[in-house]
mmCIF file of C-alpha atoms and ligand atoms in Angstrom:
data_model
loop_
_atom_site.group_PDB
_atom_site.id
_atom_site.type_symbol
_atom_site.label_atom_id
_atom_site.label_comp_id
_atom_site.label_asym_id
_atom_site.label_seq_id
_atom_site.Cartn_x
_atom_site.Cartn_y
_atom_site.Cartn_z
ATOM 1 C CA MET A 19 104.603 -169.350 21.633
ATOM 2 C CA SER A 20 104.652 -165.559 21.814
ATOM 3 C CA ASP A 21 101.429 -164.025 23.131
ATOM 4 C CA VAL A 22 101.459 -161.312 20.488
ATOM 5 C CA SER A 23 101.733 -163.869 17.752
ATOM 6 C CA VAL A 24 98.931 -166.050 19.160
ATOM 7 C CA GLU A 25 96.594 -163.065 19.397
ATOM 8 C CA ARG A 26 97.423 -161.915 15.903
ATOM 9 C CA ALA A 27 96.941 -165.390 14.439
ATOM 10 C CA ALA A 28 93.601 -165.759 16.255
ATOM 11 C CA SER A 29 92.285 -162.491 14.812
ATOM 12 C CA ILE A 30 92.582 -163.605 11.176
ATOM 13 C CA GLN A 31 89.346 -164.731 9.566
ATOM 14 C CA PRO A 32 90.044 -167.664 7.230
ATOM 15 C CA VAL A 33 88.140 -167.712 3.933
ATOM 16 C CA GLU A 34 86.994 -171.118 2.646
ATOM 17 C CA PRO A 35 89.080 -171.824 -0.465
ATOM 18 C CA MET A 36 87.136 -172.372 -3.684
ATOM 19 C CA ALA A 37 86.918 -176.047 -4.594
ATOM 20 C CA GLY A 38 89.705 -176.128 -7.157
ATOM 21 C CA GLU A 39 89.296 -177.383 -10.661
ATOM 22 C CA SER A 40 92.644 -179.132 -10.880
ATOM 23 C CA ARG A 41 93.493 -182.570 -9.568
ATOM 24 C CA PHE A 42 96.369 -181.039 -7.633
ATOM 25 C CA VAL A 43 94.291 -178.360 -5.870
ATOM 26 C CA ARG A 44 91.538 -180.897 -5.168
ATOM 27 C CA GLY A 45 94.163 -183.141 -3.588
ATOM 28 C CA CYS A 46 95.335 -180.263 -1.359
ATOM 29 C CA LEU A 47 91.732 -179.783 -0.195
ATOM 30 C CA ARG A 48 91.235 -183.532 0.456
ATOM 31 C CA LEU A 49 88.561 -183.722 -2.230
ATOM 32 C CA PRO A 50 88.199 -186.950 -4.249
ATOM 33 C CA VAL A 51 90.352 -187.122 -7.399
ATOM 34 C CA ASP A 52 90.581 -189.536 -10.347
ATOM 35 C CA ARG A 53 94.170 -190.416 -9.396
ATOM 36 C CA THR A 54 96.913 -189.310 -6.996
ATOM 37 C CA PRO A 55 98.391 -185.948 -8.038
ATOM 38 C CA VAL A 56 102.193 -185.950 -8.434
ATOM 39 C CA TRP A 57 105.013 -183.378 -8.604
ATOM 40 C CA PHE A 58 108.569 -183.168 -7.209
ATOM 41 C CA LEU A 59 110.504 -180.893 -4.890
ATOM 42 C CA ARG A 60 113.334 -179.296 -6.930
ATOM 43 C CA GLN A 61 111.855 -180.613 -10.173
ATOM 44 C CA ALA A 62 113.698 -177.854 -12.070
ATOM 45 C CA GLY A 63 117.315 -178.221 -11.011
ATOM 46 C CA ARG A 64 120.815 -179.379 -11.748
ATOM 47 C CA TYR A 65 119.862 -183.013 -12.430
ATOM 48 C CA MET A 66 118.070 -181.858 -15.578
ATOM 49 C CA PRO A 67 120.140 -181.227 -18.743
ATOM 50 C CA GLU A 68 117.685 -178.561 -19.944
ATOM 51 C CA TYR A 69 118.262 -176.593 -16.712
ATOM 52 C CA MET A 70 122.042 -176.958 -16.966
ATOM 53 C CA ALA A 71 121.918 -175.632 -20.539
ATOM 54 C CA VAL A 72 120.234 -172.438 -19.268
ATOM 55 C CA ARG A 73 122.525 -172.322 -16.217
ATOM 56 C CA LYS A 74 125.598 -172.313 -18.509
ATOM 57 C CA HIS A 75 124.687 -168.792 -19.628
ATOM 58 C CA HIS A 76 123.046 -167.379 -16.470
ATOM 59 C CA SER A 77 123.698 -167.358 -12.736
ATOM 60 C CA LEU A 78 121.048 -168.741 -10.387
ATOM 61 C CA LEU A 79 120.007 -165.223 -9.372
ATOM 62 C CA GLU A 80 119.830 -164.060 -13.001
ATOM 63 C CA ILE A 81 117.452 -166.927 -13.752
ATOM 64 C CA CYS A 82 115.325 -166.068 -10.707
ATOM 65 C CA ARG A 83 115.227 -162.326 -11.522
ATOM 66 C CA THR A 84 114.422 -162.635 -15.236
ATOM 67 C CA PRO A 85 110.730 -163.586 -15.564
ATOM 68 C CA GLU A 86 111.097 -164.986 -19.108
ATOM 69 C CA ILE A 87 113.896 -167.347 -18.064
ATOM 70 C CA ALA A 88 112.369 -168.323 -14.703
ATOM 71 C CA ALA A 89 109.085 -169.117 -16.487
ATOM 72 C CA GLU A 90 110.842 -171.124 -19.189
ATOM 73 C CA VAL A 91 112.738 -173.232 -16.636
ATOM 74 C CA THR A 92 109.540 -173.830 -14.633
ATOM 75 C CA ILE A 93 107.507 -174.842 -17.706
ATOM 76 C CA THR A 94 110.220 -177.062 -19.226
ATOM 77 C CA ALA A 95 110.572 -179.134 -16.040
ATOM 78 C CA ALA A 96 106.814 -179.625 -15.579
ATOM 79 C CA GLU A 97 106.292 -180.621 -19.220
ATOM 80 C CA ARG A 98 109.338 -182.880 -19.429
ATOM 81 C CA LEU A 99 108.245 -184.842 -16.359
ATOM 82 C CA GLY A 100 104.490 -184.841 -17.065
ATOM 83 C CA VAL A 101 103.654 -183.827 -13.480
ATOM 84 C CA ASP A 102 100.402 -182.271 -12.211
ATOM 85 C CA ALA A 103 101.919 -179.068 -10.798
ATOM 86 C CA ALA A 104 104.677 -176.581 -11.601
ATOM 87 C CA ILE A 105 106.591 -174.856 -8.798
ATOM 88 C CA ILE A 106 107.792 -171.412 -9.771
ATOM 89 C CA PHE A 107 111.551 -171.237 -10.215
ATOM 90 C CA ALA A 108 112.791 -168.910 -7.471
ATOM 91 C CA ASP A 109 114.773 -169.239 -4.240
ATOM 92 C CA LEU A 110 113.988 -169.064 -0.546
ATOM 93 C CA LEU A 111 116.459 -166.228 0.018
ATOM 94 C CA LEU A 112 115.177 -163.723 -2.577
ATOM 95 C CA PRO A 113 113.251 -161.649 0.059
ATOM 96 C CA PHE A 114 116.578 -160.898 1.804
ATOM 97 C CA THR A 115 117.533 -158.314 -0.831
ATOM 98 C CA PRO A 116 114.610 -155.905 -0.275
ATOM 99 C CA MET A 117 115.056 -156.434 3.475
ATOM 100 C CA GLY A 118 118.572 -155.013 3.083
ATOM 101 C CA LEU A 119 120.600 -158.215 3.467
ATOM 102 C CA ASP A 120 123.216 -158.981 0.815
ATOM 103 C CA PHE A 121 123.791 -162.613 -0.076
ATOM 104 C CA GLU A 122 125.244 -164.717 -2.848
ATOM 105 C CA PHE A 123 125.341 -168.350 -3.892
ATOM 106 C CA VAL A 124 128.888 -169.660 -3.602
ATOM 107 C CA ALA A 125 129.565 -172.731 -5.763
ATOM 108 C CA GLY A 126 129.687 -175.855 -3.608
ATOM 109 C CA GLU A 127 128.786 -173.959 -0.427
ATOM 110 C CA GLY A 128 125.212 -172.803 -0.968
ATOM 111 C CA PRO A 129 123.951 -169.379 0.112
ATOM 112 C CA VAL A 130 126.202 -166.960 2.038
ATOM 113 C CA VAL A 131 124.845 -163.863 3.826
ATOM 114 C CA HIS A 132 127.729 -161.392 4.096
ATOM 115 C CA THR A 133 126.715 -159.594 7.301
ATOM 116 C CA PRO A 134 124.706 -162.040 9.438
ATOM 117 C CA VAL A 135 121.974 -160.586 11.676
ATOM 118 C CA ARG A 136 123.043 -161.020 15.326
ATOM 119 C CA SER A 137 121.710 -158.009 17.307
ATOM 120 C CA LEU A 138 118.512 -156.051 17.989
ATOM 121 C CA GLU A 139 119.972 -153.051 16.128
ATOM 122 C CA GLN A 140 120.503 -155.175 13.030
ATOM 123 C CA VAL A 141 116.971 -156.560 13.251
ATOM 124 C CA GLN A 142 115.616 -153.009 13.618
ATOM 125 C CA ALA A 143 117.475 -151.992 10.459
ATOM 126 C CA LEU A 144 115.786 -154.694 8.323
ATOM 127 C CA ARG A 145 113.365 -153.146 5.825
ATOM 128 C CA THR A 146 109.817 -154.434 5.315
ATOM 129 C CA ASP A 147 108.619 -151.736 2.898
ATOM 130 C CA ARG A 148 110.305 -152.748 -0.329
ATOM 131 C CA THR A 149 108.597 -156.068 -1.111
ATOM 132 C CA ASP A 150 107.473 -154.622 -4.469
ATOM 133 C CA GLU A 151 111.047 -155.219 -5.606
ATOM 134 C CA LEU A 152 110.266 -158.958 -5.586
ATOM 135 C CA ASN A 153 107.677 -158.472 -8.304
ATOM 136 C CA TYR A 154 109.799 -160.328 -10.854
ATOM 137 C CA VAL A 155 108.611 -163.581 -9.232
ATOM 138 C CA ALA A 156 104.959 -162.583 -9.764
ATOM 139 C CA ARG A 157 105.734 -161.640 -13.396
ATOM 140 C CA ALA A 158 107.230 -165.113 -13.917
ATOM 141 C CA ILE A 159 104.126 -166.728 -12.359
ATOM 142 C CA GLU A 160 101.911 -164.759 -14.771
ATOM 143 C CA LYS A 161 103.860 -166.164 -17.699
ATOM 144 C CA VAL A 162 103.595 -169.714 -16.358
ATOM 145 C CA ALA A 163 99.852 -169.254 -15.713
ATOM 146 C CA THR A 164 99.314 -167.960 -19.251
ATOM 147 C CA HIS A 165 101.240 -170.893 -20.688
ATOM 148 C CA PHE A 166 99.216 -173.437 -18.722
ATOM 149 C CA ALA A 167 95.847 -171.667 -19.045
ATOM 150 C CA ALA A 168 94.416 -174.343 -21.350
ATOM 151 C CA PRO A 169 93.630 -177.772 -19.884
ATOM 152 C CA ARG A 170 96.062 -180.603 -20.687
ATOM 153 C CA PRO A 171 95.070 -183.499 -23.002
ATOM 154 C CA ASP A 172 93.551 -185.386 -20.039
ATOM 155 C CA GLY A 173 91.300 -182.368 -19.347
ATOM 156 C CA ASP A 174 93.028 -181.445 -16.081
ATOM 157 C CA ALA A 175 94.477 -178.004 -15.378
ATOM 158 C CA LEU A 176 98.101 -177.925 -14.228
ATOM 159 C CA GLY A 177 98.506 -176.541 -10.701
ATOM 160 C CA ILE A 178 100.821 -173.578 -10.174
ATOM 161 C CA ILE A 179 102.732 -173.455 -6.904
ATOM 162 C CA GLY A 180 104.192 -170.268 -5.455
ATOM 163 C CA PHE A 181 106.426 -170.518 -2.396
ATOM 164 C CA CYS A 182 108.278 -168.807 0.404
ATOM 165 C CA GLY A 183 110.388 -169.807 3.401
ATOM 166 C CA ALA A 184 109.078 -170.228 6.928
ATOM 167 C CA PRO A 185 110.156 -167.821 9.703
ATOM 168 C CA TRP A 186 112.523 -170.298 11.437
ATOM 169 C CA THR A 187 114.330 -171.434 8.279
ATOM 170 C CA LEU A 188 114.746 -167.894 6.926
ATOM 171 C CA ALA A 189 115.913 -166.604 10.320
ATOM 172 C CA GLY A 190 118.453 -169.445 10.345
ATOM 173 C CA TYR A 191 119.982 -168.299 7.049
ATOM 174 C CA MET A 192 119.967 -164.644 8.192
ATOM 175 C CA ILE A 193 121.621 -165.330 11.534
ATOM 176 C CA GLU A 194 124.055 -168.152 10.655
ATOM 177 C CA GLY A 195 125.046 -166.444 7.402
ATOM 178 C CA GLY A 196 126.324 -169.579 5.575
ATOM 179 C CA LYS A 197 128.669 -171.248 4.577
ATOM 180 C CA GLN A 198 127.522 -174.850 4.707
ATOM 181 C CA SER A 199 124.081 -175.809 3.522
ATOM 182 C CA GLY A 200 121.453 -175.479 6.253
ATOM 183 C CA GLY A 201 121.042 -179.140 7.192
ATOM 184 C CA ASP A 202 124.665 -179.480 8.322
ATOM 185 C CA ARG A 203 124.531 -176.764 10.917
ATOM 186 C CA ASN A 204 123.802 -176.744 14.650
ATOM 187 C CA TYR A 205 122.108 -173.307 14.505
ATOM 188 C CA ILE A 206 124.119 -172.088 17.499
ATOM 189 C CA GLU A 207 123.875 -168.376 16.666
ATOM 190 C CA THR A 208 120.191 -168.637 15.781
ATOM 191 C CA LYS A 209 119.324 -170.416 19.023
ATOM 192 C CA LYS A 210 121.527 -168.031 21.044
ATOM 193 C CA LEU A 211 119.504 -165.068 19.752
ATOM 194 C CA MET A 212 116.215 -166.946 20.141
ATOM 195 C CA TYR A 213 116.943 -167.928 23.785
ATOM 196 C CA SER A 214 118.593 -164.727 24.952
ATOM 197 C CA ASN A 215 117.035 -161.781 23.145
ATOM 198 C CA LYS A 216 113.265 -161.933 23.163
ATOM 199 C CA ALA A 217 112.857 -158.438 21.728
ATOM 200 C CA ALA A 218 115.167 -159.128 18.780
ATOM 201 C CA TRP A 219 113.646 -162.564 18.091
ATOM 202 C CA SER A 220 110.029 -161.339 18.176
ATOM 203 C CA LEU A 221 110.810 -158.349 15.963
ATOM 204 C CA LEU A 222 112.705 -160.537 13.503
ATOM 205 C CA MET A 223 109.836 -163.058 13.296
ATOM 206 C CA GLU A 224 107.318 -160.250 12.870
ATOM 207 C CA LYS A 225 109.330 -158.600 10.084
ATOM 208 C CA ILE A 226 109.823 -161.888 8.247
ATOM 209 C CA VAL A 227 106.080 -162.646 8.420
ATOM 210 C CA THR A 228 105.220 -159.140 7.169
ATOM 211 C CA VAL A 229 107.499 -159.495 4.146
ATOM 212 C CA LEU A 230 106.392 -163.046 3.357
ATOM 213 C CA VAL A 231 102.691 -162.216 3.488
ATOM 214 C CA ALA A 232 103.231 -159.363 0.999
ATOM 215 C CA TYR A 233 105.382 -161.631 -1.200
ATOM 216 C CA ALA A 234 102.814 -164.457 -1.129
ATOM 217 C CA THR A 235 100.058 -161.942 -1.953
ATOM 218 C CA GLN A 236 101.919 -160.908 -5.113
ATOM 219 C CA GLN A 237 102.303 -164.545 -6.120
ATOM 220 C CA ILE A 238 98.615 -165.346 -5.547
ATOM 221 C CA GLU A 239 97.464 -162.268 -7.470
ATOM 222 C CA ALA A 240 99.722 -163.359 -10.331
ATOM 223 C CA GLY A 241 98.075 -166.793 -10.539
ATOM 224 C CA ALA A 242 99.601 -169.148 -7.937
ATOM 225 C CA ASP A 243 96.952 -171.776 -7.043
ATOM 226 C CA VAL A 244 98.731 -172.973 -3.905
ATOM 227 C CA ILE A 245 101.549 -171.608 -1.713
ATOM 228 C CA GLN A 246 104.159 -173.938 -0.252
ATOM 229 C CA VAL A 247 105.932 -172.748 2.897
ATOM 230 C CA PHE A 248 109.403 -174.350 3.174
ATOM 231 C CA ASP A 249 110.615 -174.914 6.738
ATOM 232 C CA SER A 250 113.498 -177.031 5.530
ATOM 233 C CA TRP A 251 115.546 -176.914 8.735
ATOM 234 C CA VAL A 252 112.746 -176.962 11.337
ATOM 235 C CA GLY A 253 113.947 -180.446 12.322
ATOM 236 C CA LYS A 254 116.785 -178.760 14.222
ATOM 237 C CA LEU A 255 114.247 -177.694 16.878
ATOM 238 C CA SER A 256 112.788 -179.646 19.781
ATOM 239 C CA VAL A 257 108.996 -179.777 19.923
ATOM 240 C CA ALA A 258 109.075 -177.510 22.996
ATOM 241 C CA ASP A 259 111.267 -174.859 21.314
ATOM 242 C CA TYR A 260 109.281 -175.003 18.072
ATOM 243 C CA THR A 261 106.077 -174.522 20.051
ATOM 244 C CA GLN A 262 107.475 -171.708 22.187
ATOM 245 C CA TYR A 263 109.447 -169.715 19.624
ATOM 246 C CA CYS A 264 108.129 -170.486 16.130
ATOM 247 C CA LEU A 265 104.655 -172.014 16.035
ATOM 248 C CA GLY A 266 102.751 -168.766 16.627
ATOM 249 C CA TRP A 267 104.587 -166.919 13.857
ATOM 250 C CA THR A 268 104.316 -169.801 11.423
ATOM 251 C CA THR A 269 100.610 -170.128 12.205
ATOM 252 C CA GLU A 270 100.156 -166.431 11.515
ATOM 253 C CA LEU A 271 101.899 -166.765 8.146
ATOM 254 C CA VAL A 272 99.872 -169.850 7.174
ATOM 255 C CA GLN A 273 96.556 -168.305 8.262
ATOM 256 C CA ARG A 274 97.173 -165.009 6.491
ATOM 257 C CA ILE A 275 97.968 -166.860 3.244
ATOM 258 C CA LYS A 276 94.919 -169.121 3.650
ATOM 259 C CA ALA A 277 92.783 -166.020 4.215
ATOM 260 C CA MET A 278 93.541 -165.109 0.578
ATOM 261 C CA GLY A 279 91.682 -168.254 -0.507
ATOM 262 C CA VAL A 280 94.515 -170.586 -1.529
ATOM 263 C CA PRO A 281 95.582 -173.854 0.108
ATOM 264 C CA VAL A 282 98.927 -173.874 1.954
ATOM 265 C CA ILE A 283 101.432 -176.735 1.945
ATOM 266 C CA TYR A 284 103.796 -176.642 4.937
ATOM 267 C CA PHE A 285 106.966 -178.691 4.458
ATOM 268 C CA GLY A 286 109.934 -179.555 6.673
ATOM 269 C CA VAL A 287 112.669 -182.175 6.992
ATOM 270 C CA GLU A 288 113.369 -184.502 9.970
ATOM 271 C CA THR A 289 109.975 -183.599 11.370
ATOM 272 C CA ALA A 290 108.635 -186.929 12.685
ATOM 273 C CA SER A 291 108.291 -185.600 16.254
ATOM 274 C CA LEU A 292 107.125 -182.140 15.110
ATOM 275 C CA LEU A 293 104.241 -183.271 12.893
ATOM 276 C CA PRO A 294 101.388 -182.726 15.390
ATOM 277 C CA ALA A 295 102.677 -179.182 16.080
ATOM 278 C CA MET A 296 103.097 -178.491 12.357
ATOM 279 C CA GLY A 297 99.511 -179.656 11.795
ATOM 280 C CA ALA A 298 98.420 -177.149 14.460
ATOM 281 C CA THR A 299 99.389 -174.275 12.096
ATOM 282 C CA GLY A 300 96.207 -175.074 10.163
ATOM 283 C CA ALA A 301 98.090 -175.722 6.918
ATOM 284 C CA ASP A 302 95.950 -177.651 4.407
ATOM 285 C CA VAL A 303 98.792 -180.025 3.515
ATOM 286 C CA ILE A 304 101.845 -181.148 5.493
ATOM 287 C CA GLY A 305 104.904 -182.230 3.500
ATOM 288 C CA LEU A 306 106.473 -185.378 4.974
ATOM 289 C CA ASP A 307 110.125 -186.333 4.620
ATOM 290 C CA TRP A 308 111.027 -189.946 3.825
ATOM 291 C CA ARG A 309 112.111 -191.005 7.302
ATOM 292 C CA VAL A 310 108.565 -191.421 8.603
ATOM 293 C CA PRO A 311 106.235 -194.027 7.035
ATOM 294 C CA LEU A 312 103.528 -192.046 5.225
ATOM 295 C CA ASP A 313 100.624 -193.569 7.162
ATOM 296 C CA VAL A 314 102.368 -192.926 10.503
ATOM 297 C CA GLY A 315 103.070 -189.310 9.480
ATOM 298 C CA TRP A 316 99.486 -188.812 8.330
ATOM 299 C CA LYS A 317 98.167 -190.087 11.657
ATOM 300 C CA ALA A 318 100.494 -187.681 13.479
ATOM 301 C CA VAL A 319 99.333 -184.564 11.578
ATOM 302 C CA GLY A 320 95.713 -185.557 12.064
ATOM 303 C CA PRO A 321 92.856 -186.444 9.731
ATOM 304 C CA GLY A 322 92.057 -182.774 9.001
ATOM 305 C CA CYS A 323 95.222 -182.382 6.903
ATOM 306 C CA ALA A 324 96.281 -183.653 3.508
ATOM 307 C CA VAL A 325 99.850 -184.986 3.192
ATOM 308 C CA GLN A 326 102.507 -184.669 0.517
ATOM 309 C CA GLY A 327 105.400 -187.073 0.013
ATOM 310 C CA ASN A 328 107.374 -189.020 0.745
ATOM 311 C CA LEU A 329 109.687 -191.143 -1.411
ATOM 312 C CA ASP A 330 113.385 -190.963 -0.456
ATOM 313 C CA PRO A 331 114.964 -188.830 -3.232
ATOM 314 C CA ILE A 332 117.953 -191.188 -3.229
ATOM 315 C CA ALA A 333 115.635 -194.104 -4.122
ATOM 316 C CA LEU A 334 115.716 -192.533 -7.609
ATOM 317 C CA PHE A 335 119.230 -194.030 -7.895
ATOM 318 C CA ALA A 336 117.966 -197.579 -7.139
ATOM 319 C CA PRO A 337 117.413 -200.336 -9.735
ATOM 320 C CA GLU A 338 114.019 -200.232 -11.430
ATOM 321 C CA ASP A 339 112.407 -203.034 -9.401
ATOM 322 C CA VAL A 340 113.505 -201.541 -6.064
ATOM 323 C CA LEU A 341 112.335 -198.056 -7.060
ATOM 324 C CA LYS A 342 108.981 -199.398 -8.240
ATOM 325 C CA ALA A 343 108.477 -201.271 -4.967
ATOM 326 C CA LYS A 344 109.188 -198.078 -3.017
ATOM 327 C CA VAL A 345 106.674 -196.083 -5.067
ATOM 328 C CA HIS A 346 104.098 -198.817 -4.335
ATOM 329 C CA GLU A 347 104.984 -198.692 -0.654
ATOM 330 C CA VAL A 348 104.164 -194.950 -0.510
ATOM 331 C CA LEU A 349 100.911 -195.391 -2.454
ATOM 332 C CA THR A 350 99.881 -198.357 -0.303
ATOM 333 C CA ALA A 351 100.530 -196.408 2.895
ATOM 334 C CA ALA A 352 98.300 -193.615 1.514
ATOM 335 C CA GLY A 353 95.632 -196.268 0.909
ATOM 336 C CA GLY A 354 93.817 -194.308 -1.802
ATOM 337 C CA ARG A 355 92.459 -191.819 0.735
ATOM 338 C CA PRO A 356 91.698 -188.337 -0.686
ATOM 339 C CA GLY A 357 94.369 -185.860 0.319
ATOM 340 C CA HIS A 358 97.589 -187.589 -0.716
ATOM 341 C CA ILE A 359 99.892 -185.735 -3.111
ATOM 342 C CA PHE A 360 102.761 -187.904 -4.299
ATOM 343 C CA ASN A 361 106.187 -186.256 -3.984
ATOM 344 C CA LEU A 362 109.654 -186.924 -2.640
ATOM 345 C CA GLY A 363 110.591 -186.489 1.005
ATOM 346 C CA HIS A 364 113.020 -183.706 -0.045
ATOM 347 C CA GLY A 365 114.403 -182.266 -3.291
ATOM 348 C CA ILE A 366 115.799 -184.148 -6.282
ATOM 349 C CA VAL A 367 119.601 -184.096 -5.984
ATOM 350 C CA PRO A 368 122.134 -183.431 -8.780
ATOM 351 C CA GLY A 369 123.056 -186.626 -10.652
ATOM 352 C CA THR A 370 119.555 -188.165 -10.409
ATOM 353 C CA PRO A 371 118.672 -189.973 -13.681
ATOM 354 C CA VAL A 372 115.846 -187.994 -15.338
ATOM 355 C CA GLU A 373 114.375 -191.196 -16.797
ATOM 356 C CA ASN A 374 113.833 -192.587 -13.281
ATOM 357 C CA VAL A 375 111.921 -189.461 -12.271
ATOM 358 C CA ILE A 376 109.706 -189.871 -15.360
ATOM 359 C CA ARG A 377 109.194 -193.572 -14.527
ATOM 360 C CA VAL A 378 107.922 -192.634 -11.078
ATOM 361 C CA VAL A 379 105.388 -190.232 -12.618
ATOM 362 C CA GLU A 380 104.178 -193.015 -14.929
ATOM 363 C CA TRP A 381 103.817 -195.506 -12.063
ATOM 364 C CA VAL A 382 101.877 -193.010 -9.949
ATOM 365 C CA LYS A 383 99.574 -192.370 -12.917
ATOM 366 C CA GLU A 384 99.111 -196.120 -13.367
ATOM 367 C CA PHE A 385 98.736 -197.245 -9.756
ATOM 368 C CA GLY A 386 97.731 -194.088 -7.898
ATOM 369 C CA ALA A 387 94.018 -194.377 -8.656
ATOM 370 C CA GLN A 388 91.827 -193.300 -5.764
HETATM 371 O O1 LIG B 407 112.101 -176.703 -9.094
HETATM 372 C C1 LIG B 407 112.085 -176.172 -7.965
HETATM 373 O O2 LIG B 407 111.980 -176.839 -6.921
HETATM 374 C C2 LIG B 407 112.102 -174.655 -7.870
HETATM 375 C C3 LIG B 407 113.314 -174.064 -7.519
HETATM 376 C C4 LIG B 407 113.829 -173.848 -6.121
HETATM 377 C C5 LIG B 407 115.156 -173.383 -5.908
HETATM 378 N N1 LIG B 407 115.293 -173.146 -4.576
HETATM 379 C C6 LIG B 407 116.172 -173.117 -6.951
HETATM 380 C C7 LIG B 407 117.552 -173.441 -6.604
HETATM 381 C C8 LIG B 407 113.211 -173.954 -4.881
HETATM 382 C C9 LIG B 407 111.805 -174.440 -4.527
HETATM 383 C C10 LIG B 407 114.150 -173.500 -3.912
HETATM 384 C C11 LIG B 407 113.849 -173.367 -2.465
HETATM 385 C C12 LIG B 407 114.969 -173.393 -1.523
HETATM 386 N N2 LIG B 407 116.122 -172.664 -1.577
HETATM 387 C C13 LIG B 407 114.996 -174.107 -0.312
HETATM 388 C C14 LIG B 407 113.847 -174.936 0.214
HETATM 389 C C15 LIG B 407 113.810 -176.243 -0.434
HETATM 390 C C16 LIG B 407 114.639 -177.276 0.217
HETATM 391 O O3 LIG B 407 115.482 -177.848 -0.471
HETATM 392 O O4 LIG B 407 114.428 -177.537 1.403
HETATM 393 C C17 LIG B 407 116.206 -173.844 0.331
HETATM 394 C C18 LIG B 407 116.681 -174.436 1.649
HETATM 395 C C19 LIG B 407 116.904 -172.919 -0.475
HETATM 396 C C20 LIG B 407 118.218 -172.281 -0.222
HETATM 397 C C21 LIG B 407 119.203 -172.788 -1.189
HETATM 398 N N3 LIG B 407 119.230 -172.444 -2.529
HETATM 399 C C22 LIG B 407 120.284 -173.689 -0.956
HETATM 400 C C23 LIG B 407 120.594 -174.346 0.385
HETATM 401 C C24 LIG B 407 120.940 -173.846 -2.176
HETATM 402 C C25 LIG B 407 122.189 -174.624 -2.444
HETATM 403 C C26 LIG B 407 121.813 -176.056 -2.681
HETATM 404 C C27 LIG B 407 122.903 -176.840 -3.354
HETATM 405 O O5 LIG B 407 122.665 -178.039 -3.485
HETATM 406 O O6 LIG B 407 123.919 -176.275 -3.783
HETATM 407 C C28 LIG B 407 120.253 -173.094 -3.160
HETATM 408 C C29 LIG B 407 120.588 -172.993 -4.582
HETATM 409 C C30 LIG B 407 119.527 -173.399 -5.553
HETATM 410 N N4 LIG B 407 118.265 -172.911 -5.548
HETATM 411 C C31 LIG B 407 119.660 -174.310 -6.665
HETATM 412 C C32 LIG B 407 118.432 -174.328 -7.326
HETATM 413 C C33 LIG B 407 118.070 -175.072 -8.576
HETATM 414 C C34 LIG B 407 120.916 -175.088 -7.046
HETATM 415 C C35 LIG B 407 122.053 -174.230 -7.418
HETATM 416 C C36 LIG B 407 122.218 -173.778 -8.849
HETATM 417 O O7 LIG B 407 121.440 -174.007 -9.783
HETATM 418 O O8 LIG B 407 123.265 -173.143 -9.015
#
């Protein structure tokens, strides 16, 4: 862990979040709830015909950058599924543009950064002063918050989730540059820079944290109840490397968001061995992937954290009885303890039957009493 980052993280004074009104926020704070809150990673995406209808006329970035459309996509998914929270429709890579990094989404290949960041000079050239340009995400959140201002028929307010990437995962996209999706890579260039160029790595982490704190601030001011930090590819790191090179920066990001009075969910994939270190960031909730049994994962992050997860997204392709048994398995492992938010272990994939996603919501509502 970098000394600078430890000192900076230690100097932040956390503010106790207000006990939230909604079932979802109460779950994040490990407060008792009437039943387990539920939402899904990638709940607005290509598996959903309503999203594909919008996508036919607009690129992914157009949807993200047009508050009316981003809000509509966010609202439609949450209402169609009947979930307890809506995650704003945006993408992890949006902050790259004001930082001065061009990227695009190439069909079938995922994001591609045209000039990957590989040297101290390139890190020095990254801008941190143009985060206002990301304001379209905050405008979309305002629209979603206005839409969901009134309580739902069951009296509960819908939670609104803003999000950003974590330093490691964003650095990975900046340095590797594409072309495969993140999980397939070995992160050779990223680790080369991390191991060999301390000045470049520290400056890059610091710049990413600066931009993300400003971006999260905009989202919170616009009405986000909770911020989720996605560290999707953190599982590529050993515990020792995560602790030495990333934990301090991630802790700083988490603590500075928490200091604004909202709970933070910190999520990664293939994290079984990293969970105690992830819990050390002080995040309110740790997102678990499906590989670790929920009770084992919860024990690893420690009793001071809530957990989110962790059904295998591919279980949504299973026959009804198998899927139902797997939903029960997750709920049983949670044991009705306050602080479990039902979700998948990673995002819904294209081709997933929408009716199975809705079935899962209904089962959680039926059996997820606490
Ligand atoms: O409903 C929601 O979950 C909100 C929307 C959302 C998107 N991206 C829209 C999107 C969210 C939360 C993200 C975050 C994101 N983006 C992550 C973290 C989440 C995770 O899965 O771990 C990551 C790693 C990215 C970067 C990214 N964006 C990749 C790797 C891809 C390609 C994925 C693929 O399967 O092709 C994207 C594109 C993207 N972002 C899509 C959506 C709905 C699919 C492409 C499309 O609609 O054209």
